[in-house]
Amino acid sequence: MTAYLLLLISTALVNNVVLVKFLGLCPFMGVSRNMDSAFGMGLATTFVITLACAATWMLEHWLLAPFGLGYLRILCFILVIAAAVQFVEMVVKHSAPALYQALGIYLPLITTNCAVLGVALLTVQEKMGFVETLVYGFGSALGFTVVMLMFAGMRERLALARVPAAFAGAPVSFVLASLLSLAFMGFAGLNFQAP
Amino acid sequence: MLIAILSLTLLGAVLGLGLGLAARRFHVEGDPLVAQIEALMPGSNCGQCGFPGCPGAASAIAAGSAPVTACPPGGRALAKALAEKLGIAIDLGQVADAGPRIAAVAEEICIGCCRCIKVCPTDAIVGAAKQIHNVMREACTGCGNCVERCPTEAVTLQPVPVTLQHWVWPRPQLAGA
Amino acid sequence: MSATVLSAPVAAPHAATSASVSRVMLWVMAALAPATLFGFWLYGWPAVHLWWITIAFALLGESLCLRLMRRAALPVLFDGSALLTGWLLALSLPPWAPWWIGATGGFFATVIAKQVFGGLGQNLFNPAMVARVALLISFPVQMTLWVAPVPLGSAAAPGFVDGLRITLGALPGALDAVASASVLGHAKTELSRGVDLLHSFAVSSAPTFGLDGMRAGSMGETASLLLAGGGALLLALRIISWHIPLAMLAAIALPAAILHAADPARYLDAGSHLLAGGTLLGAFFIATDYVTSPNTRAGQLLFGAGVGGLTFLIRTWGGYPEGIAFAVLLMNALVPVIDRYLRPRIHGRDRRGRALDIPDGEGS
Amino acid sequence: MGLLERFFKPSWGVHPDDHKRPAADVPLRTLPLPERLYVPLQQHVGGPARPVVLAGQKVLKGQLLAEAQGNISAPVHAPTSGRVLAIGEVTAPHPSGLAQLAITLASDGDERWLEREPVADPFALAPEEIARLTAAAGVVGLGGATFPAAVKFNLGRRLKVSTLIVNGGECEPYLSSDDAVMRVRAAEVVDGLRIVMHAIGAANALVGIEDNKPEAIAAMRAAAAPFGDVAIRPVPARYPMGSDKQLIQVLTGKEVPADARAAEVGVLVHNVSTCAAVHRALRRGEALVERIVTVNGGAVRAPGNLLAPIGARVADLLAFAGLAAEPARLILGGPMMGTLLPHANVPLVKGASGVLAFDAREAARPAAGPCIRCGSCTVACPMGLLPLEMASRIRAGDLAGATGFGLSDCISCGCCAWVCPSHIPLVQYFSHARGELAAGERARLRNEATRRLVEQRGERLARDAREKAAAAAKRKAERDAAKAKAAAATESAAASSAAVSAKAVSP
């Protein structure tokens, strides 16, 4: 149990997908204008990553590995992810039209969000067990959501600031992201094992 | 090879079936956006935007083929509301808006031809043939149709005077804050 | 009778408090002064030189940005905020650090962390801490070289000119002579070498410390009593409220006390955590920065607890011996989220913003 | 609400220097009757009054000049006897400097009252009758809100209010007009408030007076001593103690829900001066034609309280009190919530509790700086709002965001702007945003009205077309019928002629 908790913290904070691994930057910059849509995006991505991790684990261990179909891995994974995203899109459009509108193109683009495929491939690469894979995927997604929320909150405040013309818009957002990344370096080397 | 083809086919079929079922379960009717935009428009169907009335303009704006600044009577306020609805950023500075204006009839020039009455979308002009016409201020939307039709240039658009009831505190203009 | 017509109407109130931003800044500086002077005395002239260089470059960065943006520079410089930023940064630097550490840091703090975001009041991270973290990550060696106390007047203390030469990097070797380790750094290094705390602090070369502040550390962080006194002054003047400092100190001390009781060989005690490193400087002067802390009391408690908890986490299990700066930055990033979810209750409404119910039995 | 609330004890409000003395201690003086009086038609919340006099007409003091119009309105009466000069526009006591309709009166100096009809025992009257007489006397809330008093009576009776709260807080600095009323007319206030209690059916009354007015407290205690159901309650001096919601909470512990009226939690608030005016309206049969007003400020030579007729110019009051310096700023009301006057040639209205003439030192304001998020405003706000968040959104044009932070709950008390170390004019931001939102709401209503008109026009055009078509069809049918008839006739004629010819031929 403790091991899973530590894995969760490690994936969410120490090896944060966005700020440390620099995956999933597209929605990170794209849907972080306000906290509600950022949170919605975080939830959608969490769902997709966790589902995709579970599905790809089964695919890998029950289909690809036994039959030696390793070369089809990316193809199959993308197929599964795309289906999961399609499903999420339908659910969001049905139950939260406002969020659907706010997320816009970034919702279908979760398919090509490198964080999703990246996390799925990493779990295969690390040869994790099923529960470990789930925790890893969920932890990564949690880290993504937390950072999205933080960043969106700061950008909301930034929208009210008198940013110099040269930095207004995207530039200051990138400066902000870099400073946030700087802050997350504090988690580097976090190690709960006895020294 | 065969296994690869089979497994991919199977995967595709299963996922497709699942999505098909989900699509049925989470079906959404139509596009509510056009109706929402139409509700924001002035609704006078004056035609200054170049579309056949407000519903036409609403669908064009929803489809993105017309800018949110297309409606002159709506002015800056409408453009801002539409931009918010559609989630796009606009530069409000480019929208010409001299504040609300309404039509006024210069009584000494009016010949009572009734042409303005016929084009007014809100029946805001009263009068009869050979009688001086008058504008009901509450009903006028300032669309300007009557100004174009008046043969003697007796109808003009005049800014609505500011009264104590309508006066709004100006936003503080500060250098530092 | 006068019939002056004003050009633009001015809204009420037509009276105002006598407080002002620059007065607040002045008081904070006054509260910092004793600890700073103690640092000057303790670490000698190099510390003085580093201090003014850091402040000078902070002011330079600020005025350069204002020039570029064609805003009037003087009134902004005189509000004291850039000076205070440079000051706080200098206090968090190793006292004998070379001049370019202070210069880069001061410049970075006001330019990248503050003016790029729109200047005073609009920055999202504490400028001094952004600069400190950036320096720590870029120049880890220079940023972790501490000196043992060489009080002015003692034999080992460098003179004014030697001090300048040390700061300018023209006296190599001078630093090595008096190099020492900070308490937190010593504990972390020894632990990573497999020496537990009971043994590592038993040796005679181990850094000692008490309330007198006579130990190695950043320029302004060792004078615990003077810092606490400054904090008390700010609290008494109601410039800061007790919520952030108290929550932060408690969030460091509580887990430290519990874990130390459980395993004294692995975990430092609460007293060391409170006195060592930048805990007090951070609690009273850095975490309480208005701009980058929440604006409700409940939010401030949460913020303070977060800074304290993260500091303890990084100090105890992280890769860096000191975690105040990181913890402050991480919690700064959470401030908008905290502010959004912890709002004060509006009179006549419940916490979720709905109007209160009209009580039964009253009215109709 | 338990421990949490107790721990985060509200510490709202500010303590500005009150500057009430020495003006408050100067004996009450009476303003010599000015030659001209300008009585605005709207001195209250609600619809403007409709004039019932004509230019040139002679009127007596207390005579009705304009009658109430609509459900929420109040009449205005002649403040002295004389002749109506004109009914036209004068500059309103409003920061915009816009004009407002007023009746100009030339006084004849006789001060001849209209026949007054005092009520000997108001407690024998039905509550409705008290409300009617109060309304007829033009009594409105004199604390500054100027809500017609009688409307509130009826509301209180309908909602079965149990407690009347009498507001003697007067927390605004510089002002002491309520203080003067309580010192000089304590018996009238107590009698008036007992009449109000009778009118609304309240069982008891609490008079809240800030503890910086010991003389007023003593006078009121003496006047209220015979009445067990009237309690004088000193409250701590803290701005805005005189705000309804805050005073209710301090005196009764009740919190008025947002968007609800105080009467809905069983209390009703009336100002002490309003109570005195109710007493005069009933016991003396006098309409509200004069009030006690504080003239104060650094530019005034002899500050103090003046009894002045409604409609006197601010310039008249200042001239009487004397000016020590050219006023740098003129304010109607108190410094915290009062309105800036464009110049001194504006009339005194019923809701004006003070006229302040600030000298240059008092009027000087440091330039506003950027918000440093110090949170002073959130601590000071008596409503628990976040003024800094609202203002930053309004500055960026995000009115909806500001509304989300509770803009509609703001009472414009000015605590936030007073306490701001950056001197940001927060209240002006909020006033601006509210004005814009109201304008937007008006535009929306107008839009809806337009839509209805367009629909009606469409229907009319369709009806016209239908009728035209019907008429055309009818005409066509008639024509066809006529044609058919004619055709038939010609046919028959032809046939007959043929027959005739045939006949003619046949033989």
PDB file of C-alpha atoms in Angstrom, chain D residues 22-170:
ATOM      1  CA  PRO D  22     -16.858  71.075  17.711  1.00  0.00           C
ATOM      2  CA  ALA D  23     -19.729  71.281  15.180  1.00  0.00           C
ATOM      3  CA  ALA D  24     -21.856  68.826  17.172  1.00  0.00           C
ATOM      4  CA  ASP D  25     -21.618  70.910  20.349  1.00  0.00           C
ATOM      5  CA  VAL D  26     -22.612  74.219  18.740  1.00  0.00           C
ATOM      6  CA  PRO D  27     -26.259  75.069  19.561  1.00  0.00           C
ATOM      7  CA  LEU D  28     -28.737  74.579  16.737  1.00  0.00           C
ATOM      8  CA  ARG D  29     -29.156  77.651  14.528  1.00  0.00           C
ATOM      9  CA  THR D  30     -31.880  78.494  12.053  1.00  0.00           C
ATOM     10  CA  LEU D  31     -31.045  79.487   8.515  1.00  0.00           C
ATOM     11  CA  PRO D  32     -32.580  82.887   7.660  1.00  0.00           C
ATOM     12  CA  LEU D  33     -35.218  82.345   4.991  1.00  0.00           C
ATOM     13  CA  PRO D  34     -33.639  82.635   1.538  1.00  0.00           C
ATOM     14  CA  GLU D  35     -35.454  84.686  -1.104  1.00  0.00           C
ATOM     15  CA  ARG D  36     -35.720  81.821  -3.521  1.00  0.00           C
ATOM     16  CA  LEU D  37     -36.222  78.155  -2.865  1.00  0.00           C
ATOM     17  CA  TYR D  38     -35.783  75.389  -5.421  1.00  0.00           C
ATOM     18  CA  VAL D  39     -37.798  72.308  -4.570  1.00  0.00           C
ATOM     19  CA  PRO D  40     -36.835  69.288  -6.705  1.00  0.00           C
ATOM     20  CA  LEU D  41     -39.682  67.003  -7.749  1.00  0.00           C
ATOM     21  CA  GLN D  42     -37.684  63.900  -6.978  1.00  0.00           C
ATOM     22  CA  GLN D  43     -36.079  63.835  -3.563  1.00  0.00           C
ATOM     23  CA  HIS D  44     -36.852  60.205  -2.859  1.00  0.00           C
ATOM     24  CA  VAL D  45     -36.485  56.708  -4.174  1.00  0.00           C
ATOM     25  CA  GLY D  46     -39.219  55.927  -6.695  1.00  0.00           C
ATOM     26  CA  GLY D  47     -41.274  57.881  -9.188  1.00  0.00           C
ATOM     27  CA  PRO D  48     -40.925  61.679  -9.337  1.00  0.00           C
ATOM     28  CA  ALA D  49     -43.772  63.770  -7.976  1.00  0.00           C
ATOM     29  CA  ARG D  50     -46.205  65.441 -10.408  1.00  0.00           C
ATOM     30  CA  PRO D  51     -46.628  69.228 -10.025  1.00  0.00           C
ATOM     31  CA  VAL D  52     -50.103  70.397  -8.999  1.00  0.00           C
ATOM     32  CA  VAL D  53     -49.338  74.118  -8.991  1.00  0.00           C
ATOM     33  CA  LEU D  54     -48.873  76.525 -11.862  1.00  0.00           C
ATOM     34  CA  ALA D  55     -46.235  79.165 -12.364  1.00  0.00           C
ATOM     35  CA  GLY D  56     -47.385  82.423 -10.817  1.00  0.00           C
ATOM     36  CA  GLN D  57     -49.625  80.731  -8.277  1.00  0.00           C
ATOM     37  CA  LYS D  58     -49.510  81.860  -4.638  1.00  0.00           C
ATOM     38  CA  VAL D  59     -48.839  79.079  -2.149  1.00  0.00           C
ATOM     39  CA  LEU D  60     -48.774  78.793   1.625  1.00  0.00           C
ATOM     40  CA  LYS D  61     -46.155  77.044   3.700  1.00  0.00           C
ATOM     41  CA  GLY D  62     -46.826  73.311   3.770  1.00  0.00           C
ATOM     42  CA  GLN D  63     -49.093  73.452   0.719  1.00  0.00           C
ATOM     43  CA  LEU D  64     -48.815  70.553  -1.706  1.00  0.00           C
ATOM     44  CA  LEU D  65     -46.624  71.490  -4.670  1.00  0.00           C
ATOM     45  CA  ALA D  66     -46.430  68.127  -6.374  1.00  0.00           C
ATOM     46  CA  GLU D  67     -48.265  64.903  -5.651  1.00  0.00           C
ATOM     47  CA  ALA D  68     -46.923  61.387  -5.389  1.00  0.00           C
ATOM     48  CA  GLN D  69     -47.028  59.428  -8.593  1.00  0.00           C
ATOM     49  CA  GLY D  70     -47.068  55.645  -8.541  1.00  0.00           C
ATOM     50  CA  ASN D  71     -46.773  53.096  -5.759  1.00  0.00           C
ATOM     51  CA  ILE D  72     -43.396  54.198  -4.490  1.00  0.00           C
ATOM     52  CA  SER D  73     -43.247  57.956  -4.498  1.00  0.00           C
ATOM     53  CA  ALA D  74     -43.616  60.933  -2.199  1.00  0.00           C
ATOM     54  CA  PRO D  75     -45.184  64.374  -2.520  1.00  0.00           C
ATOM     55  CA  VAL D  76     -43.306  67.633  -2.008  1.00  0.00           C
ATOM     56  CA  HIS D  77     -44.654  70.675  -0.203  1.00  0.00           C
ATOM     57  CA  ALA D  78     -43.969  74.370  -0.183  1.00  0.00           C
ATOM     58  CA  PRO D  79     -41.191  75.085   2.342  1.00  0.00           C
ATOM     59  CA  THR D  80     -42.478  78.626   2.835  1.00  0.00           C
ATOM     60  CA  SER D  81     -45.273  80.871   1.697  1.00  0.00           C
ATOM     61  CA  GLY D  82     -44.823  82.794  -1.518  1.00  0.00           C
ATOM     62  CA  ARG D  83     -45.278  82.594  -5.241  1.00  0.00           C
ATOM     63  CA  VAL D  84     -44.350  79.832  -7.691  1.00  0.00           C
ATOM     64  CA  LEU D  85     -41.892  81.385 -10.109  1.00  0.00           C
ATOM     65  CA  ALA D  86     -41.242  78.538 -12.432  1.00  0.00           C
ATOM     66  CA  ILE D  87     -41.324  74.794 -12.901  1.00  0.00           C
ATOM     67  CA  GLY D  88     -38.116  73.995 -14.713  1.00  0.00           C
ATOM     68  CA  GLU D  89     -34.728  72.403 -14.610  1.00  0.00           C
ATOM     69  CA  VAL D  90     -32.088  73.143 -11.984  1.00  0.00           C
ATOM     70  CA  THR D  91     -28.762  71.457 -11.337  1.00  0.00           C
ATOM     71  CA  ALA D  92     -29.359  68.340  -9.294  1.00  0.00           C
ATOM     72  CA  PRO D  93     -27.313  67.610  -6.161  1.00  0.00           C
ATOM     73  CA  HIS D  94     -25.580  64.842  -8.065  1.00  0.00           C
ATOM     74  CA  PRO D  95     -21.961  64.331  -9.141  1.00  0.00           C
ATOM     75  CA  SER D  96     -22.911  64.320 -12.820  1.00  0.00           C
ATOM     76  CA  GLY D  97     -24.044  67.936 -12.672  1.00  0.00           C
ATOM     77  CA  LEU D  98     -27.105  67.020 -14.754  1.00  0.00           C
ATOM     78  CA  ALA D  99     -30.349  68.905 -14.420  1.00  0.00           C
ATOM     79  CA  GLN D 100     -33.526  67.837 -12.681  1.00  0.00           C
ATOM     80  CA  LEU D 101     -37.047  69.273 -12.559  1.00  0.00           C
ATOM     81  CA  ALA D 102     -37.748  71.589  -9.638  1.00  0.00           C
ATOM     82  CA  ILE D 103     -40.321  74.137  -8.564  1.00  0.00           C
ATOM     83  CA  THR D 104     -38.844  77.560  -7.933  1.00  0.00           C
ATOM     84  CA  LEU D 105     -40.515  79.504  -5.167  1.00  0.00           C
ATOM     85  CA  ALA D 106     -40.144  83.220  -4.335  1.00  0.00           C
ATOM     86  CA  SER D 107     -40.756  83.569  -0.624  1.00  0.00           C
ATOM     87  CA  ASP D 108     -42.921  86.418   0.613  1.00  0.00           C
ATOM     88  CA  GLY D 109     -41.202  86.350   3.993  1.00  0.00           C
ATOM     89  CA  ASP D 110     -44.451  85.775   5.894  1.00  0.00           C
ATOM     90  CA  GLU D 111     -43.963  82.052   6.534  1.00  0.00           C
ATOM     91  CA  ARG D 112     -47.740  81.690   6.587  1.00  0.00           C
ATOM     92  CA  TRP D 113     -48.736  78.094   7.208  1.00  0.00           C
ATOM     93  CA  LEU D 114     -51.541  76.334   5.486  1.00  0.00           C
ATOM     94  CA  GLU D 115     -54.337  75.316   7.863  1.00  0.00           C
ATOM     95  CA  ARG D 116     -52.766  72.508   9.879  1.00  0.00           C
ATOM     96  CA  GLU D 117     -54.757  69.525  11.116  1.00  0.00           C
ATOM     97  CA  PRO D 118     -52.930  67.985  14.089  1.00  0.00           C
ATOM     98  CA  VAL D 119     -53.954  64.590  15.359  1.00  0.00           C
ATOM     99  CA  ALA D 120     -54.560  64.686  19.106  1.00  0.00           C
ATOM    100  CA  ASP D 121     -54.076  60.985  19.722  1.00  0.00           C
ATOM    101  CA  PRO D 122     -52.288  59.144  16.917  1.00  0.00           C
ATOM    102  CA  PHE D 123     -52.521  55.902  18.903  1.00  0.00           C
ATOM    103  CA  ALA D 124     -56.264  55.967  18.461  1.00  0.00           C
ATOM    104  CA  LEU D 125     -55.862  55.958  14.701  1.00  0.00           C
ATOM    105  CA  ALA D 126     -55.766  52.842  12.603  1.00  0.00           C
ATOM    106  CA  PRO D 127     -52.232  51.951  11.408  1.00  0.00           C
ATOM    107  CA  GLU D 128     -53.368  52.471   7.799  1.00  0.00           C
ATOM    108  CA  GLU D 129     -54.433  55.984   8.676  1.00  0.00           C
ATOM    109  CA  ILE D 130     -51.021  56.764  10.171  1.00  0.00           C
ATOM    110  CA  ALA D 131     -49.357  55.502   7.022  1.00  0.00           C
ATOM    111  CA  ARG D 132     -51.690  57.636   4.912  1.00  0.00           C
ATOM    112  CA  LEU D 133     -50.989  60.794   6.900  1.00  0.00           C
ATOM    113  CA  THR D 134     -47.236  60.119   6.877  1.00  0.00           C
ATOM    114  CA  ALA D 135     -47.311  59.619   3.128  1.00  0.00           C
ATOM    115  CA  ALA D 136     -49.343  62.786   2.645  1.00  0.00           C
ATOM    116  CA  ALA D 137     -46.773  64.740   4.648  1.00  0.00           C
ATOM    117  CA  GLY D 138     -44.045  63.654   2.265  1.00  0.00           C
ATOM    118  CA  VAL D 139     -41.952  61.919   4.925  1.00  0.00           C
ATOM    119  CA  VAL D 140     -39.082  59.898   3.493  1.00  0.00           C
ATOM    120  CA  GLY D 141     -36.093  58.230   5.148  1.00  0.00           C
ATOM    121  CA  LEU D 142     -33.953  61.122   6.330  1.00  0.00           C
ATOM    122  CA  GLY D 143     -30.821  59.080   6.959  1.00  0.00           C
ATOM    123  CA  GLY D 144     -29.925  59.350   3.302  1.00  0.00           C
ATOM    124  CA  ALA D 145     -31.802  56.431   1.732  1.00  0.00           C
ATOM    125  CA  THR D 146     -34.904  58.624   1.159  1.00  0.00           C
ATOM    126  CA  PHE D 147     -37.239  55.666   0.853  1.00  0.00           C
ATOM    127  CA  PRO D 148     -40.858  56.793   1.374  1.00  0.00           C
ATOM    128  CA  ALA D 149     -41.556  56.080   5.060  1.00  0.00           C
ATOM    129  CA  ALA D 150     -45.189  55.096   4.635  1.00  0.00           C
ATOM    130  CA  VAL D 151     -44.349  52.392   2.112  1.00  0.00           C
ATOM    131  CA  LYS D 152     -42.074  50.867   4.723  1.00  0.00           C
ATOM    132  CA  PHE D 153     -44.865  51.112   7.353  1.00  0.00           C
ATOM    133  CA  ASN D 154     -47.195  49.117   5.166  1.00  0.00           C
ATOM    134  CA  LEU D 155     -44.490  46.593   4.399  1.00  0.00           C
ATOM    135  CA  GLY D 156     -43.682  46.204   8.088  1.00  0.00           C
ATOM    136  CA  ARG D 157     -47.321  45.681   8.976  1.00  0.00           C
ATOM    137  CA  ARG D 158     -47.801  43.137   6.213  1.00  0.00           C
ATOM    138  CA  LEU D 159     -44.723  41.158   7.267  1.00  0.00           C
ATOM    139  CA  LYS D 160     -45.650  41.365  10.977  1.00  0.00           C
ATOM    140  CA  VAL D 161     -42.494  43.049  12.166  1.00  0.00           C
ATOM    141  CA  SER D 162     -41.866  42.589  15.876  1.00  0.00           C
ATOM    142  CA  THR D 163     -38.969  44.976  16.487  1.00  0.00           C
ATOM    143  CA  LEU D 164     -38.484  48.539  15.337  1.00  0.00           C
ATOM    144  CA  ILE D 165     -34.865  49.540  15.144  1.00  0.00           C
ATOM    145  CA  VAL D 166     -34.263  53.240  15.338  1.00  0.00           C
ATOM    146  CA  ASN D 167     -31.030  54.240  13.717  1.00  0.00           C
ATOM    147  CA  GLY D 168     -29.183  56.875  15.680  1.00  0.00           C
ATOM    148  CA  GLY D 169     -25.825  55.479  14.658  1.00  0.00           C
ATOM    149  CA  GLU D 170     -24.717  58.381  12.516  1.00  0.00           C
TER     150      GLU D 170
END
